[in-house]
Coordinates of C-alpha atoms in Angstrom, one line a residue:
M1 CA 34.7 -19.8 23.6
N2 CA 31.7 -20.8 25.7
R3 CA 29.4 -22.6 23.2
R4 CA 26.7 -22.9 25.8
F5 CA 26.7 -19.1 26.4
D6 CA 26.8 -18.4 22.6
R7 CA 23.7 -20.7 22.1
R8 CA 21.8 -18.9 24.9
S9 CA 22.7 -15.5 23.4
A10 CA 21.6 -16.6 20.0
L11 CA 18.3 -17.8 21.4
L12 CA 17.8 -14.6 23.3
L13 CA 18.6 -12.5 20.3
A14 CA 16.1 -14.5 18.2
A15 CA 13.4 -14.0 20.8
L16 CA 14.0 -10.3 20.9
C17 CA 13.8 -10.0 17.1
A18 CA 10.6 -12.0 17.0
A19 CA 9.1 -9.6 19.6
L20 CA 9.9 -6.5 17.6
P21 CA 7.0 -6.6 15.2
A22 CA 4.6 -7.3 18.1
A23 CA 6.0 -4.4 20.0
A24 CA 5.8 -2.1 16.9
A25 CA 2.2 -3.3 16.3
S26 CA 1.2 -2.5 19.9
D27 CA 1.5 1.3 19.4
Y28 CA 0.4 1.3 15.7
P29 CA 0.1 3.8 14.2
S30 CA 2.6 6.2 15.5
R31 CA 3.3 8.1 12.4
P32 CA 1.5 9.1 9.1
I33 CA 0.3 6.4 6.7
Q34 CA 0.7 6.4 2.9
M35 CA -2.3 5.2 0.8
I36 CA -1.4 4.3 -2.8
V37 CA -4.1 4.7 -5.3
P38 CA -3.2 3.0 -8.6
F39 CA -5.3 5.4 -10.8
A40 CA -5.1 9.1 -11.6
A41 CA -6.0 11.9 -9.3
G42 CA -9.4 13.4 -9.7
G43 CA -11.2 10.3 -10.8
G44 CA -13.9 8.4 -8.9
L45 CA -11.5 6.0 -7.3
D46 CA -9.3 8.8 -6.1
I47 CA -12.1 10.7 -4.6
N48 CA -13.4 7.6 -2.9
A49 CA -9.9 6.9 -1.5
R50 CA -9.5 10.4 -0.2
S51 CA -12.9 10.2 1.5
L52 CA -12.0 6.9 3.2
A53 CA -8.5 8.1 4.1
Q54 CA -10.0 11.2 5.9
A55 CA -12.4 9.0 7.9
M56 CA -9.6 6.5 8.8
S57 CA -7.3 9.3 9.7
E58 CA -9.8 10.6 12.2
N59 CA -10.2 7.3 14.0
L60 CA -6.6 6.3 13.9
G61 CA -5.2 9.6 15.0
Q62 CA -2.7 9.9 12.2
P63 CA -2.8 11.7 8.8
F64 CA -3.0 9.8 5.5
A65 CA -1.0 10.8 2.5
V66 CA -2.8 9.7 -0.7
I67 CA -0.3 8.9 -3.4
N68 CA -1.5 8.4 -7.0
R69 CA 0.7 5.9 -9.0
D70 CA -1.4 5.4 -12.1
G71 CA -0.6 3.6 -15.3
A72 CA -0.7 0.2 -17.0
A73 CA -4.3 -0.5 -15.9
G74 CA -3.5 -0.1 -12.2
T75 CA -0.6 -2.6 -12.2
I76 CA 2.1 0.1 -11.5
G77 CA 0.5 1.1 -8.2
L78 CA -0.1 -2.5 -7.1
N79 CA 3.4 -3.4 -7.9
M80 CA 4.6 -0.5 -5.7
G81 CA 2.3 -1.6 -2.9
A82 CA 3.3 -5.2 -3.0
G83 CA 7.0 -4.2 -2.7
A84 CA 6.4 -1.7 0.2
R85 CA 7.7 -2.3 3.7
A86 CA 5.2 -4.6 5.5
D87 CA 4.7 -2.4 8.6
G88 CA 1.2 -1.0 8.0
Y89 CA 2.4 2.4 7.0
T90 CA 1.8 1.7 3.3
V91 CA -1.7 0.6 2.2
V92 CA -3.3 0.3 -1.2
F93 CA -6.8 1.4 -2.1
T94 CA -7.8 -0.4 -5.3
P95 CA -10.5 -1.9 -7.4
A96 CA -10.1 -5.7 -7.8
V97 CA -9.4 -5.6 -11.5
P98 CA -5.6 -5.1 -11.3
L99 CA -5.5 -8.2 -9.0
T100 CA -8.1 -10.5 -10.6
S101 CA -7.8 -9.7 -14.3
E102 CA -4.5 -8.1 -15.3
P103 CA -2.3 -11.0 -13.9
H104 CA -4.0 -13.3 -16.4
R105 CA -3.2 -10.9 -19.2
L106 CA 0.3 -9.8 -18.2
K107 CA 2.4 -12.7 -16.9
A108 CA 5.5 -10.5 -16.3
L109 CA 3.8 -8.8 -13.3
N110 CA 5.8 -8.9 -10.0
Y111 CA 2.8 -9.5 -7.9
G112 CA -0.1 -11.9 -7.5
L113 CA -3.0 -12.7 -5.2
D114 CA -0.6 -13.9 -2.5
S115 CA 1.4 -10.7 -2.5
F116 CA -1.1 -8.9 -0.3
R117 CA -3.1 -9.3 2.9
Y118 CA -6.7 -8.2 2.5
V119 CA -7.8 -5.6 5.0
C120 CA -11.4 -4.8 4.0
K121 CA -13.7 -4.5 1.1
V122 CA -15.2 -1.0 0.8
F123 CA -17.2 -0.6 -2.3
D124 CA -19.0 -2.1 -5.3
N125 CA -18.9 -0.5 -8.7
I126 CA -22.1 -1.3 -10.6
F127 CA -21.8 -1.2 -14.4
A128 CA -24.9 -0.8 -16.6
I129 CA -26.2 -0.8 -20.2
A130 CA -27.0 2.8 -21.2
V131 CA -28.8 3.9 -24.4
P132 CA -29.4 7.4 -25.9
A133 CA -32.7 9.0 -25.0
R134 CA -34.2 8.3 -28.5
S135 CA -33.1 4.7 -28.7
P136 CA -35.8 2.2 -29.5
Y137 CA -34.3 -0.2 -27.0
R138 CA -36.3 -0.5 -23.7
S139 CA -34.9 -3.7 -22.5
V140 CA -32.0 -6.1 -22.9
Q141 CA -34.4 -8.4 -24.8
D142 CA -34.9 -5.6 -27.4
I143 CA -31.2 -5.5 -28.0
L144 CA -30.9 -9.2 -28.3
A145 CA -33.8 -9.4 -30.7
D146 CA -32.3 -6.8 -33.0
A147 CA -28.9 -8.5 -32.8
R148 CA -30.5 -11.9 -33.8
K149 CA -32.1 -10.3 -36.8
E150 CA -28.9 -8.7 -38.1
P151 CA -25.8 -10.2 -36.4
G152 CA -23.1 -7.5 -35.9
K153 CA -25.5 -4.6 -36.4
V154 CA -25.8 -3.8 -32.7
S155 CA -22.6 -1.9 -31.5
Y156 CA -21.5 -1.2 -28.0
G157 CA -18.8 1.0 -26.5
T158 CA -16.6 0.4 -23.5
S159 CA -13.6 2.0 -21.9
G160 CA -11.3 -0.6 -23.4
T161 CA -10.6 -4.2 -24.3
G162 CA -10.5 -6.4 -21.2
S163 CA -12.4 -3.8 -19.1
I164 CA -15.2 -5.0 -16.8
P165 CA -17.9 -3.7 -19.3
H166 CA -16.2 -5.6 -22.1
L167 CA -15.9 -8.8 -20.2
G168 CA -19.5 -8.5 -18.9
T169 CA -20.9 -7.9 -22.4
S170 CA -18.9 -10.7 -23.9
D171 CA -20.5 -12.9 -21.3
I172 CA -23.9 -11.8 -22.5
E173 CA -22.9 -12.8 -26.0
A174 CA -21.8 -16.2 -24.8
A175 CA -24.9 -16.8 -22.7
T176 CA -27.3 -15.8 -25.5
K177 CA -25.4 -16.8 -28.6
V178 CA -25.8 -13.4 -30.2
A179 CA -23.1 -11.4 -32.0
L180 CA -22.5 -7.8 -30.9
T181 CA -19.9 -5.4 -32.3
H182 CA -17.5 -4.2 -29.6
V183 CA -16.0 -0.7 -30.0
P184 CA -13.3 -0.1 -27.4
Y185 CA -12.2 3.4 -26.4
K186 CA -9.4 4.9 -24.4
G187 CA -11.6 5.8 -21.4
D188 CA -15.3 6.6 -20.9
A189 CA -15.2 10.2 -22.1
P190 CA -14.8 9.6 -25.8
M191 CA -17.2 6.6 -25.7
L192 CA -19.9 8.8 -24.1
Q193 CA -19.5 11.4 -26.8
D194 CA -20.3 8.8 -29.5
L195 CA -23.1 7.3 -27.4
L196 CA -24.7 10.7 -26.9
S197 CA -24.4 11.3 -30.7
E198 CA -26.1 7.9 -31.3
R199 CA -23.1 6.5 -33.2
L200 CA -23.3 3.5 -30.8
S201 CA -26.3 1.3 -30.1
F202 CA -25.4 1.2 -26.4
G203 CA -22.7 1.9 -23.9
A204 CA -21.5 -0.3 -21.0
V205 CA -20.6 2.2 -18.3
L206 CA -20.2 2.7 -14.6
A207 CA -23.7 3.8 -13.6
S208 CA -22.6 6.3 -11.0
S209 CA -20.4 8.1 -13.5
I210 CA -23.2 9.2 -15.8
T211 CA -25.6 10.6 -13.2
G212 CA -25.7 14.0 -15.0
H213 CA -26.7 12.5 -18.3
L214 CA -29.4 10.4 -16.6
Q215 CA -30.8 13.4 -14.8
S216 CA -30.9 15.4 -17.9
G217 CA -32.7 12.6 -19.8
A218 CA -29.9 12.3 -22.4
L219 CA -29.3 8.7 -21.5
R220 CA -31.3 5.9 -20.1
L221 CA -30.3 2.7 -18.2
I222 CA -31.9 -0.5 -19.1
A223 CA -30.0 -3.1 -17.1
V224 CA -27.1 -3.5 -14.6
Y225 CA -24.5 -6.3 -14.6
T226 CA -24.6 -7.1 -10.9
D227 CA -26.9 -9.6 -9.1
K228 CA -28.6 -6.7 -7.2
R229 CA -30.1 -3.5 -8.4
H230 CA -28.3 -0.2 -7.9
P231 CA -29.8 1.5 -4.8
S232 CA -29.7 4.9 -6.6
F233 CA -31.5 3.5 -9.7
P234 CA -33.9 0.9 -8.2
D235 CA -36.1 0.8 -11.2
V236 CA -33.3 -0.6 -13.4
P237 CA -33.4 -4.4 -13.5
T238 CA -30.4 -6.7 -13.3
L239 CA -29.3 -8.8 -16.3
K240 CA -30.7 -11.9 -14.5
E241 CA -34.0 -10.2 -14.1
S242 CA -33.9 -9.4 -17.8
G243 CA -33.6 -13.1 -18.7
V244 CA -29.8 -13.1 -19.2
P245 CA -27.9 -15.3 -16.6
V246 CA -24.8 -13.0 -16.4
V247 CA -23.2 -11.3 -13.4
Q248 CA -20.0 -9.3 -13.7
A249 CA -18.7 -8.0 -10.4
S250 CA -16.6 -4.9 -9.8
F251 CA -15.5 -4.1 -6.3
G252 CA -12.5 -2.9 -4.3
G253 CA -11.0 -2.1 -1.0
V254 CA -7.8 -1.9 1.1
L255 CA -4.7 -4.1 0.8
V256 CA -1.4 -4.2 2.6
P257 CA 1.9 -6.1 1.8
A258 CA 1.7 -9.9 2.5
K259 CA 4.0 -9.9 5.6
T260 CA 2.2 -7.2 7.5
P261 CA 1.7 -8.4 11.1
D262 CA -1.7 -9.7 12.2
A263 CA -2.2 -7.0 14.9
V264 CA -1.6 -4.2 12.3
V265 CA -4.0 -5.8 9.8
A266 CA -6.6 -6.2 12.6
R267 CA -6.2 -2.5 13.6
L268 CA -6.6 -1.4 10.0
E269 CA -9.6 -3.6 9.4
S270 CA -11.3 -2.2 12.5
S271 CA -10.5 1.4 11.4
C272 CA -11.8 0.7 7.9
H273 CA -15.1 -0.6 9.3
E274 CA -15.5 2.4 11.5
A275 CA -14.6 4.8 8.7
V276 CA -17.1 3.2 6.2
A277 CA -19.9 3.5 8.7
S278 CA -19.0 7.1 9.6
P279 CA -21.4 9.9 8.7
R280 CA -18.7 11.7 6.7
Y281 CA -18.1 8.7 4.4
Q282 CA -21.7 7.7 4.1
A283 CA -22.7 11.2 3.2
W284 CA -20.1 11.3 0.5
A285 CA -21.2 7.9 -0.9
R286 CA -24.8 9.0 -1.1
G287 CA -23.9 12.2 -3.0
A288 CA -21.7 10.2 -5.4
N289 CA -24.1 7.3 -5.9
Q290 CA -21.3 5.1 -4.7
V291 CA -22.4 1.7 -3.5
V292 CA -20.8 0.9 -0.1
D293 CA -20.3 -2.7 0.9
F294 CA -17.9 -3.3 3.8
Q295 CA -16.6 -6.8 4.3
P296 CA -13.8 -7.9 6.6
G297 CA -10.5 -9.1 5.2
K298 CA -11.3 -12.8 5.0
D299 CA -14.5 -12.3 3.1
F300 CA -12.8 -9.7 0.8
E301 CA -10.0 -12.2 0.0
R302 CA -12.5 -14.9 -0.7
Q303 CA -14.4 -12.7 -3.2
V304 CA -11.1 -11.6 -4.9
R305 CA -10.0 -15.2 -5.4
E306 CA -13.4 -16.3 -6.8
D307 CA -13.4 -13.2 -9.1
S308 CA -9.9 -14.1 -10.3
R309 CA -11.1 -17.6 -11.3
L310 CA -14.1 -16.2 -13.2
K311 CA -12.0 -13.5 -14.9
A312 CA -9.5 -16.1 -16.0
A313 CA -12.2 -18.2 -17.7
T314 CA -13.6 -15.2 -19.6
L315 CA -10.3 -13.9 -20.7
A316 CA -9.3 -17.3 -21.9
R317 CA -12.5 -17.6 -23.9
L318 CA -11.8 -14.2 -25.5
G319 CA -8.2 -15.1 -26.3
L320 CA -6.9 -12.3 -24.1
A321 CA -5.2 -14.5 -21.4
T322 CA -1.4 -15.0 -21.7
P323 CA -0.5 -18.7 -21.6

């Protein structure tokens, strides 16, 4: 056996294998792309995903198949995405919560922050404090004053324990030393029923999801949890502007499995940027009161990691983090 020949053959084979991903990336994409959405069809995230997928399909020249893999607060879909083949033909469109919050609550998850590459941030979800039309509360300070007079009297509803509205409102309690009564629901719909019936003092909700109730005058917004006002509701102050130093971010975008080649990630990021800026996507966002905030992958990842750190601290304070 010619050992010298074998060594040269091995080196040549290794070089050819190393070149395969680059060669595959050079003509990417050459077939349809699957977009996993880790929440149910028909919801706001799903509609957002389909709007973005259509715009990306147009500039990439390949169709997108949107696949809903909902359940377990988004972790089923993210687990599927993390385990997918890292070739750019499976992407995940998700809010940050399954990445930044759930891993602190559920240690048995098969993914973490390092399981993905971050393609682009696409949107912000702005949560707000909403009160019934006849509520005497006109500001956050009105709520706090009432809660100080009678601790536990003021009740608020959210879509569930550990949700963004729950974490944000618990931060208000911690920052102001007031006691509020949390009433968790299985989703926003039953919570809104009780809020409209005035069985709750206020609800912590996604602002864009209650546009109809706001337009009819059935509900009013008195503050948003972000550091900037909602562009669709410019008269509603932030918590900081209301004298409460609390910001609770909710945002999301596109991920791919961790070992996806650089060239593929760069192509997807460019496509995402073009899609977000497209007239089609911008028109949909305006109609849905969806806040658009494109950021490239590196900035998106930086925000995800910082949000994970903040969520860990809040969950630990509430006793919701798993040791």
